[in-house]
Amino acid sequence: MTRKFTGDRLLVATHNTGKLEEMAHLLRPFGVAVVGAGDLGLPEPEETEDTFVGNARIKAHAAAKAIGLPALSDDSGITIDALNGAPGVYTADWAETDQGRDFLAAMTRAHHELEKKKAPFPRTAQFRCTLVLAWPDGHDEVFEGVAPGHLVWPIRGKDGFGYDPMFVPSGYDVTYAEMDRWEKNKISHRGRAVQMFVNGCFGG
Ligand code: IMP
């Protein structure tokens, strides 16, 4: 049986402000306030696994052990069908430059690789989010949310973060970056994973 979360403050093991803001928005209706790992001065552990769940486990367990309370981590990214699932767990790495993370460069790379392959349209992709809730005693619970869609070029929209301006979720004709956060959270990979977390870990 799924272990329950009791408490009104939850440590979210991320330094990504985009993820943190969405998580705060998603969990507020359940009376849970989120605290980011960066706010507590926790270091970012190295993500050495080649799966979303492996990396999510590293982050959640490191944070739970550091503070002695349950911690929730999010490992997420985009898988592009015509690129055989790339960038996948390397979604953030594609944005790394000498000057820090540059998501316009990452989206441009995705577009160029699709062009090079003459990938047919629609260029289907999925955003994936794996959440791990870990307890200091080593127990954890895993929740996975997927949002199917396709990629567009040129990019569109100013809201959101990361690859949002390139991704149109199935059933919509606007990108994640053209939706307001409330609308994105209702249907996003993260929104779906949080819903599973809430269903599994809250209440009776
Ligand atoms: P990681 O989970 O920290 O390894 O990084 C995942 C990367 O995926 C982030 O840096 C973002 O670029 C991207 N990503 C995850 N979720 C979203 C989202 O909701 N919108 C846009 N990009 C996202």
PDB file of C-alpha atoms and ligand atoms in Angstrom:
ATOM      1  CA  MET A   1       0.000   0.000   0.000  1.00  0.00           C
ATOM      2  CA  THR A   2       1.162   3.527  -0.738  1.00  0.00           C
ATOM      3  CA  ARG A   3       2.682   5.228   2.282  1.00  0.00           C
ATOM      4  CA  LYS A   4       0.819   8.433   3.170  1.00  0.00           C
ATOM      5  CA  PHE A   5       2.318  11.890   3.426  1.00  0.00           C
ATOM      6  CA  THR A   6       1.291  13.821   6.526  1.00  0.00           C
ATOM      7  CA  GLY A   7       2.341  17.406   6.980  1.00  0.00           C
ATOM      8  CA  ASP A   8       1.641  20.835   5.600  1.00  0.00           C
ATOM      9  CA  ARG A   9       5.137  21.679   4.286  1.00  0.00           C
ATOM     10  CA  LEU A  10       6.921  19.638   1.694  1.00  0.00           C
ATOM     11  CA  LEU A  11      10.534  19.905   0.632  1.00  0.00           C
ATOM     12  CA  VAL A  12      10.768  19.824  -3.151  1.00  0.00           C
ATOM     13  CA  ALA A  13      14.228  18.617  -4.099  1.00  0.00           C
ATOM     14  CA  THR A  14      14.816  20.947  -7.030  1.00  0.00           C
ATOM     15  CA  HIS A  15      16.758  24.129  -7.760  1.00  0.00           C
ATOM     16  CA  ASN A  16      14.622  24.789 -10.857  1.00  0.00           C
ATOM     17  CA  THR A  17      12.350  27.756 -10.114  1.00  0.00           C
ATOM     18  CA  GLY A  18      10.000  26.897 -13.003  1.00  0.00           C
ATOM     19  CA  LYS A  19       9.316  23.451 -11.548  1.00  0.00           C
ATOM     20  CA  LEU A  20       9.041  24.831  -8.023  1.00  0.00           C
ATOM     21  CA  GLU A  21       6.472  27.481  -8.960  1.00  0.00           C
ATOM     22  CA  GLU A  22       4.327  24.912 -10.775  1.00  0.00           C
ATOM     23  CA  MET A  23       4.559  22.503  -7.839  1.00  0.00           C
ATOM     24  CA  ALA A  24       3.547  25.251  -5.381  1.00  0.00           C
ATOM     25  CA  HIS A  25       0.552  26.081  -7.564  1.00  0.00           C
ATOM     26  CA  LEU A  26      -0.450  22.422  -7.914  1.00  0.00           C
ATOM     27  CA  LEU A  27      -0.179  21.569  -4.196  1.00  0.00           C
ATOM     28  CA  ARG A  28      -1.703  24.743  -2.740  1.00  0.00           C
ATOM     29  CA  PRO A  29      -5.300  23.415  -3.016  1.00  0.00           C
ATOM     30  CA  PHE A  30      -4.289  20.502  -0.777  1.00  0.00           C
ATOM     31  CA  GLY A  31      -3.016  22.792   1.981  1.00  0.00           C
ATOM     32  CA  VAL A  32       0.636  21.972   1.316  1.00  0.00           C
ATOM     33  CA  ALA A  33       3.270  24.713   1.086  1.00  0.00           C
ATOM     34  CA  VAL A  34       6.438  23.829  -0.808  1.00  0.00           C
ATOM     35  CA  VAL A  35       9.995  24.700   0.137  1.00  0.00           C
ATOM     36  CA  GLY A  36      12.751  24.450  -2.468  1.00  0.00           C
ATOM     37  CA  ALA A  37      16.070  22.684  -1.887  1.00  0.00           C
ATOM     38  CA  GLY A  38      17.835  25.909  -2.903  1.00  0.00           C
ATOM     39  CA  ASP A  39      15.999  27.859  -0.166  1.00  0.00           C
ATOM     40  CA  LEU A  40      17.436  25.462   2.431  1.00  0.00           C
ATOM     41  CA  GLY A  41      20.935  25.666   0.953  1.00  0.00           C
ATOM     42  CA  LEU A  42      20.971  21.978   0.015  1.00  0.00           C
ATOM     43  CA  PRO A  43      23.504  21.010  -2.669  1.00  0.00           C
ATOM     44  CA  GLU A  44      22.351  19.632  -6.046  1.00  0.00           C
ATOM     45  CA  PRO A  45      23.418  15.983  -6.231  1.00  0.00           C
ATOM     46  CA  GLU A  46      24.897  14.736  -9.494  1.00  0.00           C
ATOM     47  CA  GLU A  47      22.354  12.952 -11.713  1.00  0.00           C
ATOM     48  CA  THR A  48      24.303   9.856 -12.693  1.00  0.00           C
ATOM     49  CA  GLU A  49      21.488   7.496 -13.775  1.00  0.00           C
ATOM     50  CA  ASP A  50      20.189   7.051 -17.316  1.00  0.00           C
ATOM     51  CA  THR A  51      16.498   6.903 -16.398  1.00  0.00           C
ATOM     52  CA  PHE A  52      14.100   9.569 -15.101  1.00  0.00           C
ATOM     53  CA  VAL A  53      13.209   7.425 -12.090  1.00  0.00           C
ATOM     54  CA  GLY A  54      16.865   6.734 -11.278  1.00  0.00           C
ATOM     55  CA  ASN A  55      17.721  10.423 -11.213  1.00  0.00           C
ATOM     56  CA  ALA A  56      14.539  11.346  -9.346  1.00  0.00           C
ATOM     57  CA  ARG A  57      15.447   8.787  -6.668  1.00  0.00           C
ATOM     58  CA  ILE A  58      18.950  10.249  -6.260  1.00  0.00           C
ATOM     59  CA  LYS A  59      17.542  13.753  -5.690  1.00  0.00           C
ATOM     60  CA  ALA A  60      14.675  12.765  -3.357  1.00  0.00           C
ATOM     61  CA  HIS A  61      16.738  10.454  -1.122  1.00  0.00           C
ATOM     62  CA  ALA A  62      19.629  12.926  -0.829  1.00  0.00           C
ATOM     63  CA  ALA A  63      17.232  15.683   0.276  1.00  0.00           C
ATOM     64  CA  ALA A  64      15.202  13.474   2.663  1.00  0.00           C
ATOM     65  CA  LYS A  65      18.384  12.281   4.395  1.00  0.00           C
ATOM     66  CA  ALA A  66      19.768  15.818   4.610  1.00  0.00           C
ATOM     67  CA  ILE A  67      16.722  17.275   6.386  1.00  0.00           C
ATOM     68  CA  GLY A  68      15.284  14.202   8.139  1.00  0.00           C
ATOM     69  CA  LEU A  69      11.831  14.712   6.560  1.00  0.00           C
ATOM     70  CA  PRO A  70      10.065  13.415   3.429  1.00  0.00           C
ATOM     71  CA  ALA A  71      11.210  15.081   0.206  1.00  0.00           C
ATOM     72  CA  LEU A  72       9.666  15.137  -3.260  1.00  0.00           C
ATOM     73  CA  SER A  73      11.805  15.282  -6.394  1.00  0.00           C
ATOM     74  CA  ASP A  74      10.912  15.814 -10.032  1.00  0.00           C
ATOM     75  CA  ASP A  75      12.961  14.467 -12.904  1.00  0.00           C
ATOM     76  CA  SER A  76      11.495  15.430 -16.212  1.00  0.00           C
ATOM     77  CA  GLY A  77      12.248  16.010 -19.840  1.00  0.00           C
ATOM     78  CA  ILE A  78      11.086  15.677 -23.382  1.00  0.00           C
ATOM     79  CA  THR A  79      11.298  12.618 -25.640  1.00  0.00           C
ATOM     80  CA  ILE A  80      11.148  13.281 -29.392  1.00  0.00           C
ATOM     81  CA  ASP A  81       9.982  10.309 -31.457  1.00  0.00           C
ATOM     82  CA  ALA A  82      11.952  11.068 -34.640  1.00  0.00           C
ATOM     83  CA  LEU A  83      15.127  11.427 -32.529  1.00  0.00           C
ATOM     84  CA  ASN A  84      14.618   7.994 -30.947  1.00  0.00           C
ATOM     85  CA  GLY A  85      13.552   9.492 -27.640  1.00  0.00           C
ATOM     86  CA  ALA A  86      16.323  12.119 -27.368  1.00  0.00           C
ATOM     87  CA  PRO A  87      17.009  14.303 -25.469  1.00  0.00           C
ATOM     88  CA  GLY A  88      15.147  12.327 -22.739  1.00  0.00           C
ATOM     89  CA  VAL A  89      17.121  12.314 -19.493  1.00  0.00           C
ATOM     90  CA  TYR A  90      19.572  14.718 -21.163  1.00  0.00           C
ATOM     91  CA  THR A  91      16.927  17.428 -21.727  1.00  0.00           C
ATOM     92  CA  ALA A  92      18.595  19.887 -19.344  1.00  0.00           C
ATOM     93  CA  ASP A  93      22.084  18.963 -20.632  1.00  0.00           C
ATOM     94  CA  TRP A  94      21.170  20.092 -24.155  1.00  0.00           C
ATOM     95  CA  ALA A  95      20.815  23.600 -22.718  1.00  0.00           C
ATOM     96  CA  GLU A  96      24.279  23.706 -21.109  1.00  0.00           C
ATOM     97  CA  THR A  97      26.647  26.353 -22.483  1.00  0.00           C
ATOM     98  CA  ASP A  98      29.781  28.035 -21.108  1.00  0.00           C
ATOM     99  CA  GLN A  99      27.516  30.916 -20.073  1.00  0.00           C
ATOM    100  CA  GLY A 100      24.990  28.707 -18.212  1.00  0.00           C
ATOM    101  CA  ARG A 101      21.726  27.157 -19.440  1.00  0.00           C
ATOM    102  CA  ASP A 102      20.335  28.428 -22.727  1.00  0.00           C
ATOM    103  CA  PHE A 103      17.000  26.880 -23.656  1.00  0.00           C
ATOM    104  CA  LEU A 104      16.738  28.746 -26.941  1.00  0.00           C
ATOM    105  CA  ALA A 105      19.955  26.958 -27.941  1.00  0.00           C
ATOM    106  CA  ALA A 106      18.514  23.627 -26.763  1.00  0.00           C
ATOM    107  CA  MET A 107      15.278  24.093 -28.758  1.00  0.00           C
ATOM    108  CA  THR A 108      17.295  25.192 -31.802  1.00  0.00           C
ATOM    109  CA  ARG A 109      19.359  22.011 -31.557  1.00  0.00           C
ATOM    110  CA  ALA A 110      16.196  19.892 -31.401  1.00  0.00           C
ATOM    111  CA  HIS A 111      14.831  21.699 -34.457  1.00  0.00           C
ATOM    112  CA  HIS A 112      18.101  21.332 -36.420  1.00  0.00           C
ATOM    113  CA  GLU A 113      18.338  17.619 -35.658  1.00  0.00           C
ATOM    114  CA  LEU A 114      14.749  17.130 -36.857  1.00  0.00           C
ATOM    115  CA  GLU A 115      15.495  19.102 -40.026  1.00  0.00           C
ATOM    116  CA  LYS A 116      18.683  17.096 -40.656  1.00  0.00           C
ATOM    117  CA  LYS A 117      16.652  13.885 -40.446  1.00  0.00           C
ATOM    118  CA  LYS A 118      13.891  15.373 -42.614  1.00  0.00           C
ATOM    119  CA  ALA A 119      11.490  14.205 -39.902  1.00  0.00           C
ATOM    120  CA  PRO A 120       7.861  14.084 -41.074  1.00  0.00           C
ATOM    121  CA  PHE A 121       5.128  16.279 -39.590  1.00  0.00           C
ATOM    122  CA  PRO A 122       3.675  16.308 -37.033  1.00  0.00           C
ATOM    123  CA  ARG A 123       6.928  15.968 -35.101  1.00  0.00           C
ATOM    124  CA  THR A 124       5.529  14.071 -32.155  1.00  0.00           C
ATOM    125  CA  ALA A 125       7.062  14.247 -28.700  1.00  0.00           C
ATOM    126  CA  GLN A 126       6.140  13.610 -25.084  1.00  0.00           C
ATOM    127  CA  PHE A 127       6.896  15.574 -21.951  1.00  0.00           C
ATOM    128  CA  ARG A 128       7.550  13.171 -19.086  1.00  0.00           C
ATOM    129  CA  CYS A 129       7.652  13.800 -15.348  1.00  0.00           C
ATOM    130  CA  THR A 130       8.698  11.306 -12.693  1.00  0.00           C
ATOM    131  CA  LEU A 131       8.039  12.294  -9.095  1.00  0.00           C
ATOM    132  CA  VAL A 132       9.650  10.435  -6.213  1.00  0.00           C
ATOM    133  CA  LEU A 133       8.571  10.990  -2.628  1.00  0.00           C
ATOM    134  CA  ALA A 134      11.342   9.676  -0.367  1.00  0.00           C
ATOM    135  CA  TRP A 135      11.394   9.276   3.409  1.00  0.00           C
ATOM    136  CA  PRO A 136      14.550   9.466   5.549  1.00  0.00           C
ATOM    137  CA  ASP A 137      14.238   5.716   6.337  1.00  0.00           C
ATOM    138  CA  GLY A 138      14.837   4.889   2.644  1.00  0.00           C
ATOM    139  CA  HIS A 139      11.226   4.162   1.597  1.00  0.00           C
ATOM    140  CA  ASP A 140       9.942   5.838  -1.565  1.00  0.00           C
ATOM    141  CA  GLU A 141       6.887   6.122  -3.795  1.00  0.00           C
ATOM    142  CA  VAL A 142       7.069   6.805  -7.556  1.00  0.00           C
ATOM    143  CA  PHE A 143       4.540   8.621  -9.798  1.00  0.00           C
ATOM    144  CA  GLU A 144       4.847   9.174 -13.539  1.00  0.00           C
ATOM    145  CA  GLY A 145       2.963  11.606 -15.767  1.00  0.00           C
ATOM    146  CA  VAL A 146       3.167  11.854 -19.562  1.00  0.00           C
ATOM    147  CA  ALA A 147       1.829  14.594 -21.850  1.00  0.00           C
ATOM    148  CA  PRO A 148       1.803  13.745 -25.573  1.00  0.00           C
ATOM    149  CA  GLY A 149       2.048  16.460 -28.212  1.00  0.00           C
ATOM    150  CA  HIS A 150       4.117  17.784 -31.091  1.00  0.00           C
ATOM    151  CA  LEU A 151       6.876  20.312 -31.687  1.00  0.00           C
ATOM    152  CA  VAL A 152       6.560  23.573 -33.641  1.00  0.00           C
ATOM    153  CA  TRP A 153       9.043  25.959 -35.211  1.00  0.00           C
ATOM    154  CA  PRO A 154       9.424  28.887 -34.829  1.00  0.00           C
ATOM    155  CA  ILE A 155       8.850  28.850 -31.094  1.00  0.00           C
ATOM    156  CA  ARG A 156       5.756  30.593 -29.714  1.00  0.00           C
ATOM    157  CA  GLY A 157       4.822  32.226 -26.402  1.00  0.00           C
ATOM    158  CA  LYS A 158       6.474  33.915 -23.458  1.00  0.00           C
ATOM    159  CA  ASP A 159       5.189  32.084 -20.380  1.00  0.00           C
ATOM    160  CA  GLY A 160       6.587  28.993 -18.728  1.00  0.00           C
ATOM    161  CA  PHE A 161      10.173  27.767 -18.847  1.00  0.00           C
ATOM    162  CA  GLY A 162      12.528  25.342 -20.578  1.00  0.00           C
ATOM    163  CA  TYR A 163      11.165  23.883 -23.826  1.00  0.00           C
ATOM    164  CA  ASP A 164       7.618  25.248 -23.267  1.00  0.00           C
ATOM    165  CA  PRO A 165       7.605  27.544 -26.372  1.00  0.00           C
ATOM    166  CA  MET A 166       8.219  24.592 -28.708  1.00  0.00           C
ATOM    167  CA  PHE A 167       5.638  22.097 -27.397  1.00  0.00           C
ATOM    168  CA  VAL A 168       1.963  21.915 -28.362  1.00  0.00           C
ATOM    169  CA  PRO A 169       0.085  19.402 -26.167  1.00  0.00           C
ATOM    170  CA  SER A 170      -2.356  17.009 -27.901  1.00  0.00           C
ATOM    171  CA  GLY A 171      -5.834  18.484 -28.281  1.00  0.00           C
ATOM    172  CA  TYR A 172      -4.559  22.104 -28.262  1.00  0.00           C
ATOM    173  CA  ASP A 173      -3.231  24.466 -30.903  1.00  0.00           C
ATOM    174  CA  VAL A 174      -1.210  26.636 -28.524  1.00  0.00           C
ATOM    175  CA  THR A 175       2.179  25.894 -26.995  1.00  0.00           C
ATOM    176  CA  TYR A 176       2.716  25.381 -23.253  1.00  0.00           C
ATOM    177  CA  ALA A 177       4.277  28.886 -23.287  1.00  0.00           C
ATOM    178  CA  GLU A 178       1.070  30.389 -24.706  1.00  0.00           C
ATOM    179  CA  MET A 179      -1.091  28.912 -21.900  1.00  0.00           C
ATOM    180  CA  ASP A 180      -1.439  30.390 -18.478  1.00  0.00           C
ATOM    181  CA  ARG A 181       0.042  28.284 -15.724  1.00  0.00           C
ATOM    182  CA  TRP A 182      -3.321  27.156 -14.378  1.00  0.00           C
ATOM    183  CA  GLU A 183      -4.282  25.848 -17.812  1.00  0.00           C
ATOM    184  CA  LYS A 184      -0.902  24.165 -18.376  1.00  0.00           C
ATOM    185  CA  ASN A 185      -0.961  22.499 -14.953  1.00  0.00           C
ATOM    186  CA  LYS A 186      -4.373  20.929 -15.633  1.00  0.00           C
ATOM    187  CA  ILE A 187      -3.032  18.865 -18.524  1.00  0.00           C
ATOM    188  CA  SER A 188       0.758  18.841 -18.220  1.00  0.00           C
ATOM    189  CA  HIS A 189       3.068  15.908 -17.483  1.00  0.00           C
ATOM    190  CA  ARG A 190       3.813  17.502 -14.085  1.00  0.00           C
ATOM    191  CA  GLY A 191       0.128  18.147 -13.385  1.00  0.00           C
ATOM    192  CA  ARG A 192      -0.690  14.511 -14.146  1.00  0.00           C
ATOM    193  CA  ALA A 193       2.130  13.184 -11.959  1.00  0.00           C
ATOM    194  CA  VAL A 194       1.137  15.474  -9.064  1.00  0.00           C
ATOM    195  CA  GLN A 195      -2.473  14.273  -9.360  1.00  0.00           C
ATOM    196  CA  MET A 196      -1.244  10.670  -8.969  1.00  0.00           C
ATOM    197  CA  PHE A 197       0.928  11.699  -6.011  1.00  0.00           C
ATOM    198  CA  VAL A 198      -2.040  13.397  -4.339  1.00  0.00           C
ATOM    199  CA  ASN A 199      -4.349  10.439  -5.023  1.00  0.00           C
ATOM    200  CA  GLY A 200      -1.768   7.987  -3.666  1.00  0.00           C
ATOM    201  CA  CYS A 201      -0.215   9.790  -0.714  1.00  0.00           C
ATOM    202  CA  PHE A 202      -2.930  12.038   0.699  1.00  0.00           C
ATOM    203  CA  GLY A 203      -5.923  11.172   2.831  1.00  0.00           C
ATOM    204  CA  GLY A 204      -7.432   7.869   4.002  1.00  0.00           C
TER     205      GLY A 204
HETATM  206  P1  IMP B   1      15.966  17.786 -14.776  1.00  0.00           P
HETATM  207  O1  IMP B   1      14.689  17.104 -14.404  1.00  0.00           O
HETATM  208  O2  IMP B   1      16.420  18.745 -13.728  1.00  0.00           O
HETATM  209  O3  IMP B   1      17.004  16.832 -15.231  1.00  0.00           O
HETATM  210  O4  IMP B   1      15.679  18.744 -16.017  1.00  0.00           O
HETATM  211  C1  IMP B   1      14.596  18.567 -16.833  1.00  0.00           C
HETATM  212  C2  IMP B   1      14.596  19.603 -17.939  1.00  0.00           C
HETATM  213  O5  IMP B   1      13.444  19.310 -18.721  1.00  0.00           O
HETATM  214  C3  IMP B   1      14.404  21.014 -17.441  1.00  0.00           C
HETATM  215  O6  IMP B   1      15.601  21.704 -17.347  1.00  0.00           O
HETATM  216  C4  IMP B   1      13.529  21.647 -18.534  1.00  0.00           C
HETATM  217  O7  IMP B   1      14.307  22.169 -19.550  1.00  0.00           O
HETATM  218  C5  IMP B   1      12.804  20.487 -19.127  1.00  0.00           C
HETATM  219  N1  IMP B   1      11.430  20.490 -18.635  1.00  0.00           N
HETATM  220  C6  IMP B   1      10.887  19.725 -17.657  1.00  0.00           C
HETATM  221  N2  IMP B   1       9.612  20.053 -17.462  1.00  0.00           N
HETATM  222  C7  IMP B   1       9.353  21.050 -18.316  1.00  0.00           C
HETATM  223  C8  IMP B   1       8.185  21.819 -18.567  1.00  0.00           C
HETATM  224  O8  IMP B   1       7.127  21.688 -17.938  1.00  0.00           O
HETATM  225  N3  IMP B   1       8.300  22.735 -19.539  1.00  0.00           N
HETATM  226  C9  IMP B   1       9.444  22.944 -20.248  1.00  0.00           C
HETATM  227  N4  IMP B   1      10.555  22.288 -20.041  1.00  0.00           N
HETATM  228  C10 IMP B   1      10.512  21.329 -19.077  1.00  0.00           C
END
